[in-house]
Tab-separated table of C-alpha atoms and ligand atoms in Angstrom:
chain	number	residue	atom	x	y	z
A	1	MET	CA	108.225	129.215	88.300
A	2	SER	CA	108.974	128.856	92.229
A	3	PHE	CA	108.513	126.388	94.927
A	4	PRO	CA	106.053	124.243	95.418
A	5	TRP	CA	104.855	124.561	91.652
A	6	GLN	CA	108.139	123.815	89.524
A	7	SER	CA	107.539	120.515	87.552
A	8	ALA	CA	109.921	117.947	87.455
A	9	PHE	CA	111.300	118.882	84.203
A	10	GLU	CA	112.352	122.541	86.207
A	11	ILE	CA	113.472	120.834	88.905
A	12	ARG	CA	115.726	118.360	87.530
A	13	GLU	CA	116.952	121.403	85.448
A	14	GLN	CA	118.306	123.100	88.188
A	15	VAL	CA	119.670	119.880	89.978
A	16	GLN	CA	122.030	119.131	86.673
A	17	SER	CA	123.009	122.144	86.275
A	18	GLY	CA	124.195	123.035	90.177
A	19	ALA	CA	121.491	125.779	90.647
A	20	THR	CA	119.961	123.563	93.980
A	21	THR	CA	120.805	120.415	95.284
A	22	ALA	CA	118.491	116.898	95.323
A	23	VAL	CA	118.877	117.002	98.849
A	24	ASP	CA	117.493	120.784	99.514
A	25	VAL	CA	114.993	120.063	96.911
A	26	ALA	CA	113.813	116.872	99.202
A	27	ARG	CA	113.932	118.662	102.439
A	28	ALA	CA	112.220	121.440	101.134
A	29	TYR	CA	108.945	119.129	99.821
A	30	LEU	CA	109.567	116.805	102.844
A	31	ASP	CA	108.316	119.913	104.894
A	32	ARG	CA	105.797	121.143	102.902
A	33	ALA	CA	104.707	117.475	103.234
A	34	GLU	CA	104.847	117.562	107.635
A	35	THR	CA	103.217	120.710	107.836
A	36	MET	CA	100.106	120.043	105.349
A	37	ASN	CA	99.642	116.421	105.792
A	38	PRO	CA	97.532	116.844	109.012
A	39	GLU	CA	94.865	119.104	106.941
A	40	LEU	CA	95.423	116.768	103.934
A	41	ALA	CA	95.798	113.361	104.674
A	42	CYS	CA	97.024	112.130	101.422
A	43	PHE	CA	100.177	110.828	102.997
A	44	LEU	CA	100.265	107.531	104.825
A	45	THR	CA	104.294	107.566	105.601
A	46	ILE	CA	106.623	110.048	105.294
A	47	ASP	CA	110.218	108.945	104.465
A	48	HIS	CA	112.713	111.465	105.563
A	49	GLU	CA	115.250	109.239	105.774
A	50	GLY	CA	114.920	106.813	102.570
A	51	ALA	CA	114.277	110.409	100.582
A	52	LEU	CA	117.040	112.045	101.939
A	53	ALA	CA	119.688	109.053	101.210
A	54	ALA	CA	118.208	109.020	97.797
A	55	ALA	CA	118.797	112.929	97.200
A	56	ALA	CA	122.077	112.718	98.940
A	57	GLN	CA	122.870	110.416	96.301
A	58	VAL	CA	121.786	111.674	93.057
A	59	ASP	CA	123.896	115.021	94.134
A	60	ARG	CA	127.729	112.019	95.097
A	61	ALA	CA	126.722	111.283	91.349
A	62	ARG	CA	126.537	115.010	90.095
A	63	GLU	CA	129.809	116.057	91.618
A	64	ALA	CA	131.675	112.783	90.242
A	65	GLY	CA	130.487	113.854	87.146
A	66	GLU	CA	128.295	110.880	86.632
A	67	SER	CA	125.222	111.212	84.346
A	68	LEU	CA	122.053	111.722	85.753
A	69	GLY	CA	119.038	110.109	85.047
A	70	PRO	CA	115.484	111.339	83.416
A	71	LEU	CA	114.264	112.215	87.304
A	72	ALA	CA	117.490	112.642	88.962
A	73	GLY	CA	116.258	114.558	91.597
A	74	VAL	CA	112.864	115.341	91.357
A	75	PRO	CA	110.571	114.397	94.698
A	76	VAL	CA	107.295	111.437	93.787
A	77	ALA	CA	104.719	109.865	95.566
A	78	VAL	CA	104.093	106.286	95.709
A	79	LYS	CA	100.601	104.494	96.038
A	80	ASP	CA	100.702	102.875	99.355
A	81	ASN	CA	100.194	99.151	97.384
A	82	LEU	CA	103.377	99.265	95.489
A	83	CYS	CA	105.887	97.552	97.697
A	84	THR	CA	109.030	99.000	98.819
A	85	ARG	CA	111.786	97.795	100.204
A	86	GLY	CA	112.105	98.450	103.871
A	87	LEU	CA	109.383	101.001	103.705
A	88	ARG	CA	106.179	100.129	104.955
A	89	THR	CA	103.593	99.307	102.321
A	90	THR	CA	99.757	99.619	103.799
A	91	CYS	CA	97.326	99.480	101.110
A	92	ALA	CA	95.394	101.464	104.166
A	93	SER	CA	93.622	98.041	105.761
A	94	LYS	CA	95.077	97.465	109.448
A	95	ILE	CA	96.002	93.954	107.949
A	96	LEU	CA	98.700	94.985	106.668
A	97	GLU	CA	99.618	98.105	109.474
A	98	HIS	CA	102.870	96.871	110.075
A	99	TYR	CA	103.857	95.273	107.035
A	100	ILE	CA	107.732	95.970	105.449
A	101	PRO	CA	107.962	94.351	101.959
A	102	PRO	CA	111.585	92.375	101.500
A	103	TYR	CA	111.746	93.887	98.154
A	104	ASP	CA	110.719	96.567	95.200
A	105	ALA	CA	107.763	96.824	92.813
A	106	HIS	CA	109.317	96.762	89.678
A	107	VAL	CA	108.094	100.761	89.083
A	108	ILE	CA	109.306	101.268	92.073
A	109	GLU	CA	113.235	99.870	90.794
A	110	ALA	CA	112.314	101.828	87.542
A	111	LEU	CA	111.750	105.045	89.864
A	112	ARG	CA	115.034	104.549	91.847
A	113	ARG	CA	117.131	103.918	88.687
A	114	SER	CA	115.722	107.341	87.199
A	115	GLY	CA	117.314	109.162	90.069
A	116	ALA	CA	114.061	110.018	91.441
A	117	VAL	CA	113.408	110.607	95.118
A	118	ILE	CA	110.991	108.761	96.446
A	119	LEU	CA	108.732	111.300	99.147
A	120	GLY	CA	106.661	108.620	101.141
A	121	LYS	CA	103.676	106.325	100.519
A	122	THR	CA	99.939	108.228	99.531
A	123	ASN	CA	96.417	106.685	101.154
A	124	LEU	CA	94.094	105.317	99.087
A	125	ASP	CA	91.026	103.191	99.113
A	126	GLU	CA	92.321	100.279	101.394
A	127	PHE	CA	93.102	97.985	98.459
A	128	ALA	CA	92.275	100.430	95.988
A	129	MET	CA	88.491	99.485	96.206
A	130	GLY	CA	86.578	102.798	95.868
A	131	SER	CA	86.203	105.878	94.179
A	132	SER	CA	86.590	108.395	97.281
A	133	ASN	CA	88.927	107.753	99.127
A	134	GLU	CA	86.781	107.107	102.528
A	135	ASN	CA	87.557	102.981	102.550
A	136	SER	CA	90.732	104.022	103.593
A	137	ALA	CA	91.743	102.381	106.959
A	138	PHE	CA	93.733	105.702	107.932
A	139	GLY	CA	91.208	108.454	107.749
A	140	ASP	CA	89.913	110.804	104.387
A	141	VAL	CA	92.166	112.335	102.563
A	142	ALA	CA	90.897	116.223	101.213
A	143	ASN	CA	90.408	117.574	97.798
A	144	PRO	CA	92.391	120.816	97.889
A	145	TRP	CA	89.660	122.378	95.913
A	146	ALA	CA	87.410	122.357	98.265
A	147	LEU	CA	88.331	120.099	101.569
A	148	ASP	CA	84.988	118.810	102.450
A	149	ARG	CA	85.336	117.246	99.338
A	150	ALA	CA	86.359	113.746	98.074
A	151	PRO	CA	89.047	113.591	96.007
A	152	GLY	CA	88.124	110.788	94.051
A	153	GLY	CA	89.742	106.686	94.548
A	154	SER	CA	91.570	104.781	94.895
A	155	SER	CA	94.560	106.798	94.495
A	156	GLY	CA	92.966	109.310	96.419
A	157	GLY	CA	96.579	110.327	98.117
A	158	SER	CA	98.239	110.478	94.827
A	159	ALA	CA	95.972	112.922	93.002
A	160	CYS	CA	96.006	115.406	96.256
A	161	ALA	CA	99.805	115.225	96.596
A	162	THR	CA	100.325	116.395	92.849
A	163	ALA	CA	97.025	118.652	93.103
A	164	ALA	CA	98.569	120.063	96.209
A	165	GLY	CA	101.875	120.687	95.297
A	166	LEU	CA	103.336	118.280	97.596
A	167	ALA	CA	105.203	116.224	95.011
A	168	PRO	CA	105.349	116.894	90.783
A	169	LEU	CA	105.217	113.597	90.123
A	170	ALA	CA	102.910	110.410	91.412
A	171	LEU	CA	102.175	107.201	91.082
A	172	GLY	CA	98.982	105.633	91.277
A	173	SER	CA	96.714	101.836	89.836
A	174	ASP	CA	94.170	101.736	87.885
A	175	THR	CA	91.922	99.125	88.314
A	176	GLY	CA	88.560	100.370	87.181
A	177	GLY	CA	89.414	104.219	87.115
A	178	SER	CA	91.750	104.589	90.095
A	179	VAL	CA	94.430	107.016	88.489
A	180	ARG	CA	91.792	108.800	85.922
A	181	GLN	CA	88.620	109.171	88.594
A	182	PRO	CA	91.259	111.049	91.452
A	183	ALA	CA	92.823	113.078	88.687
A	184	ALA	CA	89.495	114.181	87.239
A	185	PHE	CA	88.047	115.291	90.816
A	186	CYS	CA	91.950	117.000	91.809
A	187	GLY	CA	92.731	118.418	88.400
A	188	VAL	CA	95.213	116.755	87.125
A	189	THR	CA	96.633	114.546	84.625
A	190	ALA	CA	96.383	110.860	84.535
A	191	ILE	CA	97.770	107.756	82.346
A	192	LYS	CA	95.789	104.416	82.926
A	193	PRO	CA	98.444	102.055	80.425
A	194	THR	CA	97.641	99.574	78.422
A	195	TYR	CA	97.066	96.282	80.504
A	196	GLY	CA	100.700	94.717	79.870
A	197	ARG	CA	102.608	98.000	79.418
A	198	VAL	CA	103.577	98.677	82.835
A	199	SER	CA	104.933	95.482	84.990
A	200	ARG	CA	102.607	94.607	88.238
A	201	TYR	CA	105.910	93.348	89.712
A	202	GLY	CA	105.012	94.077	93.401
A	203	LEU	CA	101.688	95.872	93.257
A	204	VAL	CA	99.447	94.598	95.300
A	205	ALA	CA	96.736	92.708	93.416
A	206	PHE	CA	93.140	93.523	93.397
A	207	ALA	CA	91.957	92.703	90.261
A	208	SER	CA	95.105	90.917	88.259
A	209	SER	CA	93.107	91.128	84.764
A	210	LEU	CA	92.908	94.860	85.363
A	211	ASP	CA	95.135	96.345	87.722
A	212	GLN	CA	97.480	98.709	85.860
A	213	VAL	CA	100.271	101.570	87.377
A	214	GLY	CA	99.125	104.906	86.076
A	215	PRO	CA	101.507	107.770	86.226
A	216	MET	CA	99.427	111.065	87.420
A	217	ALA	CA	101.117	114.862	87.917
A	218	ARG	CA	99.929	118.296	86.859
A	219	SER	CA	100.776	118.489	83.187
A	220	VAL	CA	100.689	115.978	80.327
A	221	ARG	CA	104.430	115.940	79.538
A	222	GLU	CA	105.078	115.229	83.209
A	223	ALA	CA	102.578	112.325	83.097
A	224	ALA	CA	104.339	110.709	80.101
A	225	SER	CA	108.065	111.404	81.042
A	226	LEU	CA	107.145	109.125	83.855
A	227	LEU	CA	105.284	107.001	82.196
A	228	GLU	CA	108.799	106.557	80.177
A	229	VAL	CA	110.029	105.840	83.323
A	230	VAL	CA	108.188	102.960	84.243
A	231	ALA	CA	106.848	101.181	81.291
A	232	GLY	CA	108.217	98.172	79.491
A	233	HIS	CA	108.876	94.633	79.852
A	234	ASP	CA	109.187	93.059	82.587
A	235	PRO	CA	109.530	89.015	82.764
A	236	ARG	CA	108.370	88.861	86.427
A	237	ASP	CA	104.780	89.703	85.174
A	238	ALA	CA	103.659	87.296	82.749
A	239	THR	CA	101.188	89.729	81.220
A	240	SER	CA	104.146	92.327	80.882
A	241	ALA	CA	104.239	92.902	77.099
A	242	GLU	CA	107.529	92.826	75.198
A	243	ARG	CA	106.470	95.163	72.818
A	244	PRO	CA	109.021	98.451	72.778
A	245	THR	CA	107.702	101.398	74.284
A	246	GLY	CA	107.021	104.905	72.984
A	247	SER	CA	108.248	107.972	73.263
A	248	TYR	CA	105.563	109.277	74.865
A	249	LEU	CA	107.172	113.055	75.426
A	250	GLU	CA	108.012	113.505	71.897
A	251	ALA	CA	104.414	112.502	71.115
A	252	CYS	CA	102.933	115.464	73.199
A	253	ASP	CA	104.096	117.949	70.365
A	254	ARG	CA	102.435	116.060	67.445
A	255	GLY	CA	99.328	118.084	67.568
A	256	ALA	CA	95.735	116.950	66.733
A	257	LYS	CA	96.478	117.415	62.876
A	258	GLY	CA	94.465	114.830	61.113
A	259	LEU	CA	93.242	113.119	64.648
A	260	ARG	CA	89.943	111.468	64.402
A	261	VAL	CA	88.236	111.403	67.428
A	262	GLY	CA	85.221	109.379	68.538
A	263	VAL	CA	82.460	111.159	70.713
A	264	VAL	CA	79.891	108.942	72.271
A	265	ARG	CA	76.903	111.295	71.938
A	266	ASP	CA	74.411	109.437	74.035
A	267	LEU	CA	76.817	109.218	76.736
A	268	ILE	CA	77.737	112.835	76.861
A	269	ASP	CA	74.204	114.089	75.762
A	270	GLY	CA	73.098	112.050	78.882
A	271	LEU	CA	74.964	113.925	81.308
A	272	GLN	CA	72.959	115.139	84.251
A	273	ASP	CA	75.932	117.242	84.803
A	274	ALA	CA	75.616	120.448	83.066
A	275	ASP	CA	79.004	121.435	83.641
A	276	VAL	CA	80.728	118.468	82.909
A	277	ARG	CA	78.759	118.444	79.398
A	278	THR	CA	79.659	122.352	78.691
A	279	ASN	CA	83.451	121.638	79.390
A	280	VAL	CA	83.859	118.589	77.270
A	281	GLU	CA	82.200	120.036	74.407
A	282	ALA	CA	84.387	122.353	74.723
A	283	ALA	CA	87.757	120.434	74.809
A	284	LEU	CA	86.226	118.936	71.799
A	285	SER	CA	85.909	122.166	69.701
A	286	ALA	CA	89.177	122.621	71.329
A	287	LEU	CA	90.490	119.684	69.637
A	288	GLU	CA	88.417	120.304	66.215
A	289	THR	CA	89.601	123.861	66.030
A	290	LYS	CA	93.199	122.635	66.321
A	291	GLY	CA	92.873	120.022	63.108
A	292	ALA	CA	90.852	117.144	64.452
A	293	THR	CA	87.694	115.747	63.031
A	294	LEU	CA	84.799	114.822	65.481
A	295	VAL	CA	83.427	111.636	64.899
A	296	ASP	CA	80.269	109.927	66.429
A	297	VAL	CA	80.582	106.053	67.750
A	298	SER	CA	78.757	104.472	70.158
A	299	LEU	CA	79.858	101.540	72.463
A	300	PRO	CA	75.918	99.819	73.175
A	301	HIS	CA	77.655	97.760	76.041
A	302	ALA	CA	79.431	99.970	78.232
A	303	LYS	CA	75.755	100.733	80.015
A	304	HIS	CA	76.750	97.320	81.443
A	305	ALA	CA	79.999	97.666	82.508
A	306	VAL	CA	79.458	98.600	86.203
A	307	SER	CA	77.325	95.063	86.143
A	308	VAL	CA	80.471	93.228	84.835
A	309	TYR	CA	83.226	95.491	86.759
A	310	TYR	CA	81.475	94.686	89.909
A	311	LEU	CA	81.694	90.792	89.418
A	312	ILE	CA	84.893	90.047	87.790
A	313	ALA	CA	86.662	92.351	89.921
A	314	THR	CA	85.290	91.375	92.770
A	315	ALA	CA	85.323	87.625	91.710
A	316	GLU	CA	89.299	88.434	91.251
A	317	ALA	CA	89.897	90.108	94.730
A	318	SER	CA	88.186	87.712	96.754
A	319	SER	CA	90.988	84.856	95.470
A	320	ASN	CA	93.529	87.580	95.136
A	321	LEU	CA	92.766	88.406	98.895
A	322	ALA	CA	92.782	84.966	100.372
A	323	ARG	CA	96.673	85.277	100.796
A	324	PHE	CA	95.671	87.315	103.919
A	325	ASP	CA	94.869	84.663	106.468
A	326	GLY	CA	97.143	86.131	109.650
A	327	ILE	CA	99.680	83.321	108.514
A	328	ARG	CA	102.094	84.701	105.818
A	329	TYR	CA	101.310	88.621	106.091
A	330	GLY	CA	100.802	91.271	108.279
A	331	LEU	CA	98.268	91.190	111.070
A	332	ARG	CA	97.179	88.037	113.219
A	333	VAL	CA	94.679	88.004	115.472
A	334	SER	CA	94.857	84.068	117.129
A	335	GLY	CA	92.155	82.477	117.677
A	336	ASP	CA	90.883	78.725	119.224
A	337	ASP	CA	92.295	77.196	116.138
A	338	LEU	CA	93.311	77.140	112.769
A	339	THR	CA	90.016	78.101	110.993
A	340	ASP	CA	89.373	80.756	114.190
A	341	THR	CA	92.543	82.821	113.911
A	342	TYR	CA	91.586	82.919	109.965
A	343	THR	CA	87.921	84.737	110.598
A	344	LYS	CA	88.959	86.189	113.135
A	345	THR	CA	92.151	87.920	111.248
A	346	ARG	CA	90.135	88.786	108.541
A	347	ALA	CA	87.006	90.024	110.506
A	348	GLN	CA	89.297	92.402	112.005
A	349	GLY	CA	91.815	92.930	109.888
A	350	PHE	CA	89.472	93.958	106.378
A	351	GLY	CA	87.147	96.895	106.380
A	352	PRO	CA	83.785	96.989	105.274
A	353	GLU	CA	84.007	97.268	101.334
A	354	VAL	CA	86.677	94.924	101.244
A	355	ARG	CA	84.776	92.419	103.196
A	356	ARG	CA	81.275	93.227	101.078
A	357	ARG	CA	83.758	92.389	98.186
A	358	ILE	CA	85.036	89.455	98.558
A	359	MET	CA	81.854	87.757	99.793
A	360	LEU	CA	80.265	88.977	95.710
A	361	GLY	CA	83.081	87.923	94.441
A	362	THR	CA	83.169	84.719	96.062
A	363	TYR	CA	79.224	84.110	96.034
A	364	ALA	CA	79.918	85.054	91.751
A	365	LEU	CA	82.572	82.512	91.569
A	366	SER	CA	80.662	79.567	93.566
A	367	ALA	CA	79.688	76.291	92.266
A	368	GLY	CA	76.034	77.009	90.249
A	369	TYR	CA	76.522	80.715	90.021
A	370	TYR	CA	79.683	80.333	87.831
A	371	ASP	CA	78.269	80.435	84.917
A	372	ALA	CA	75.209	82.957	85.607
A	373	PHE	CA	77.525	85.522	86.759
A	374	TYR	CA	80.976	85.436	86.296
A	375	LEU	CA	81.185	83.561	83.116
A	376	LYS	CA	78.338	85.819	81.536
A	377	ALA	CA	80.365	88.861	82.925
A	378	GLN	CA	83.318	87.604	81.151
A	379	ARG	CA	81.243	87.418	77.785
A	380	VAL	CA	80.212	91.059	78.115
A	381	ARG	CA	83.363	92.195	78.907
A	382	THR	CA	84.412	90.768	75.428
A	383	LEU	CA	81.610	92.728	73.924
A	384	ILE	CA	82.968	96.070	75.480
A	385	ARG	CA	85.928	95.252	73.924
A	386	ARG	CA	84.153	94.367	70.456
A	387	ASP	CA	82.460	97.769	70.782
A	388	TYR	CA	85.948	99.668	70.778
A	389	ASP	CA	86.908	97.605	68.133
A	390	ALA	CA	84.109	98.461	66.084
A	391	ALA	CA	85.051	102.400	66.794
A	392	PHE	CA	88.572	102.134	66.459
A	393	GLU	CA	87.593	101.440	62.611
A	394	HIS	CA	86.426	105.137	61.992
A	395	CYS	CA	88.587	106.900	64.952
A	396	ASP	CA	91.787	107.038	66.640
A	397	VAL	CA	90.692	108.149	69.703
A	398	VAL	CA	87.177	108.414	72.196
A	399	CYS	CA	86.824	110.574	74.580
A	400	THR	CA	83.979	110.765	76.918
A	401	PRO	CA	83.985	112.825	80.498
A	402	THR	CA	86.055	110.939	83.056
A	403	THR	CA	83.102	110.987	85.920
A	404	PRO	CA	79.800	112.240	85.279
A	405	THR	CA	79.933	114.725	87.929
A	406	SER	CA	82.699	117.039	89.365
A	407	ALA	CA	84.233	116.119	93.064
A	408	PHE	CA	81.081	115.116	95.601
A	409	ALA	CA	81.665	115.470	99.086
A	410	LEU	CA	83.150	113.718	101.684
A	411	GLY	CA	80.101	111.525	102.998
A	412	GLU	CA	77.991	111.905	100.176
A	413	LYS	CA	77.935	107.997	99.071
A	414	THR	CA	79.110	106.535	101.663
A	415	SER	CA	76.017	104.390	102.827
A	416	ASP	CA	75.068	103.769	99.698
A	417	PRO	CA	77.633	101.274	97.764
A	418	LEU	CA	76.014	101.529	94.316
A	419	GLN	CA	75.643	105.133	93.891
A	420	MET	CA	79.523	105.519	94.688
A	421	TYR	CA	80.346	102.385	91.623
A	422	LEU	CA	78.289	104.517	89.583
A	423	ALA	CA	81.402	106.889	89.959
A	424	ASP	CA	83.256	104.733	87.430
A	425	ILE	CA	80.695	104.886	84.780
A	426	PHE	CA	83.077	106.195	82.028
A	427	THR	CA	86.305	104.899	83.121
A	428	LEU	CA	85.570	100.878	83.481
A	429	PRO	CA	84.281	100.197	80.081
A	430	PRO	CA	88.181	100.741	78.262
A	431	SER	CA	89.932	98.951	81.285
A	432	LEU	CA	87.725	96.208	80.824
A	433	ALA	CA	88.536	95.799	77.340
A	434	GLY	CA	92.271	96.522	78.107
A	435	LEU	CA	92.562	100.294	76.350
A	436	ALA	CA	94.777	102.981	77.207
A	437	ALA	CA	93.279	106.016	79.096
A	438	ILE	CA	94.281	109.603	80.114
A	439	SER	CA	92.728	112.325	81.795
A	440	THR	CA	93.108	115.311	81.438
A	441	PRO	CA	91.534	118.558	83.282
A	442	CYS	CA	89.443	120.404	80.736
A	443	GLY	CA	87.357	123.305	82.872
A	444	ARG	CA	85.845	124.118	86.284
A	445	SER	CA	82.610	123.782	87.436
A	446	SER	CA	80.317	126.660	88.376
A	447	GLU	CA	81.837	125.636	91.750
A	448	GLY	CA	84.959	125.779	90.677
A	449	LEU	CA	85.787	122.165	90.650
A	450	PRO	CA	88.109	120.460	88.338
A	451	ILE	CA	86.442	118.675	85.574
A	452	GLY	CA	88.451	116.042	83.335
A	453	LEU	CA	88.316	114.704	79.918
A	454	GLN	CA	88.922	110.811	79.077
A	455	ILE	CA	90.447	110.086	75.880
A	456	VAL	CA	90.892	106.334	74.944
A	457	ALA	CA	93.537	105.007	72.418
A	458	PRO	CA	93.895	101.523	71.113
A	459	PRO	CA	96.336	99.079	73.135
A	460	PHE	CA	99.120	100.226	73.427
A	461	GLU	CA	98.531	103.974	71.824
A	462	GLU	CA	99.855	105.728	74.559
A	463	ASP	CA	101.418	108.527	72.272
A	464	ILE	CA	98.396	109.494	70.863
A	465	LEU	CA	97.241	110.023	74.440
A	466	CYS	CA	99.573	112.291	74.766
A	467	SER	CA	99.491	114.311	71.766
A	468	SER	CA	95.378	114.814	72.235
A	469	ALA	CA	95.476	115.633	75.995
A	470	GLN	CA	98.387	118.142	75.187
A	471	VAL	CA	96.305	119.869	72.736
A	472	VAL	CA	93.494	120.110	75.625
A	473	GLU	CA	96.000	121.079	78.252
A	474	ASP	CA	97.234	123.951	75.572
A	475	ALA	CA	93.982	125.330	75.268
A	476	CYS	CA	92.227	125.571	78.370
A	477	GLY	CA	95.634	126.728	80.470
A	478	LEU	CA	94.569	125.445	83.419
A	479	VAL	CA	98.013	123.996	83.875
A	480	GLU	CA	99.157	127.122	86.213
A	481	ALA	CA	96.214	127.152	88.320
A	482	HIS	CA	96.323	125.815	91.692
A	483	PRO	CA	94.041	125.595	94.438
A	484	ASP	CA	94.404	128.313	97.141
A	485	LEU	CA	96.062	126.524	99.949
A	486	ALA	CA	97.077	129.382	101.674
A	487	ARG	CA	100.595	128.144	101.856
B	501	LIG	N1	86.644	102.378	91.810
B	501	LIG	C1	86.435	101.041	91.734
B	501	LIG	C2	86.627	99.943	92.554
B	501	LIG	O1	85.873	100.658	93.576
B	501	LIG	C3	88.255	101.306	90.879
B	501	LIG	C4	89.437	100.993	91.980
B	501	LIG	C5	90.303	100.586	91.126
B	501	LIG	O2	90.378	101.138	89.979
B	501	LIG	N2	91.133	100.635	91.871
B	501	LIG	O3	87.103	99.225	92.372
């Protein structure tokens, strides 16, 4: 397999053996990104200098006979809400358009240690709020499978970059589906780790009780290997778990024998989209053929997930985004006095969806409404978690589609926020429950668009996600299918 569809493993192997240099790999990917970005808009910043310097360091280490890290020379695209020291981090917002962080996020440090070459920062919905990447202040990302379709969001740039062969690996962030939904739309694999599995240090906060950084790649094995690099305890994030990390890559070879797969029948039977239903059913049958047992389970409170999420996430966002006041970070629009400066900065700096969420969240938290909205939402969140606890008494993983449809058209849902929020119905419940989840391609729609299967596991059982998703990947045989980009 040749450039640009080589896997992270192949690239590392060739760098290690001296068949190529990390600098040559970086140059090839940087050129490709430059050529294709005008059409795809998946990168907000392409970091030539940083990428070539990191690659040169890998080459020097190899020449000096030092042992190379697990991602030595492998190009990675990073969502632009992860702080990169000295490199602009915008969150796709005007308010941070020129913000240059003085430090690296935990996952960025981990990438650098592993020898990875960070190519640049990827486009997203502003502050990771959205499901189509259309809330970016810096332009829409295209879906590589059909350029007039949404790539999904909010990690649309990272999903697009991996699907289009602009990087074998990418990092995204997932609060309510933001690595899984774009992965499903773009035909790649993404893991939403258990809350606490990956440090949030240096991830610009959206909804702190939900945010997690997640790996994205064209194959389950590559996503698993990236998870191995970024997972682990970090004392700088108080919610970071101290549990040891698993061997996620090794887990990919375990197969599905004896696996009990929970199937949420009413969710699957209720699907309007026949293509999604058929392909998800086929993936479940494939798991069964490989030795898994299908068990019916139910998540009776999952239907409330959209309401619960859009109360809790907006409440947390309204608090987290209070720091962007024109004084400490980023944009400042000076007014007549301090309040006027705050007002002008925030009115001009934030886009419409971010403003909507700040208003919704502030309302949900305000005196008199707190009990009726926020507290109630927290209670229902607990019920959703209990649904999973009950399900996991009968099964090892729970399967649903990742999304109710394949990629919708750009512009299709922008005028109706509620319709957009409903794109998250399957990804929100595991997020609210703090569980581990993966989305992996399981088929194509009649129009040739990717469809994703979501597999959910109990906390810290990412290994089981990798083993079951690998079975689906092998059965579907789509891993070598790439979009026809004429380049
Ligand atoms: N689409 C969801 C939202 O708009 C989830 C976003 C995310 O996971 N960051 O909030």
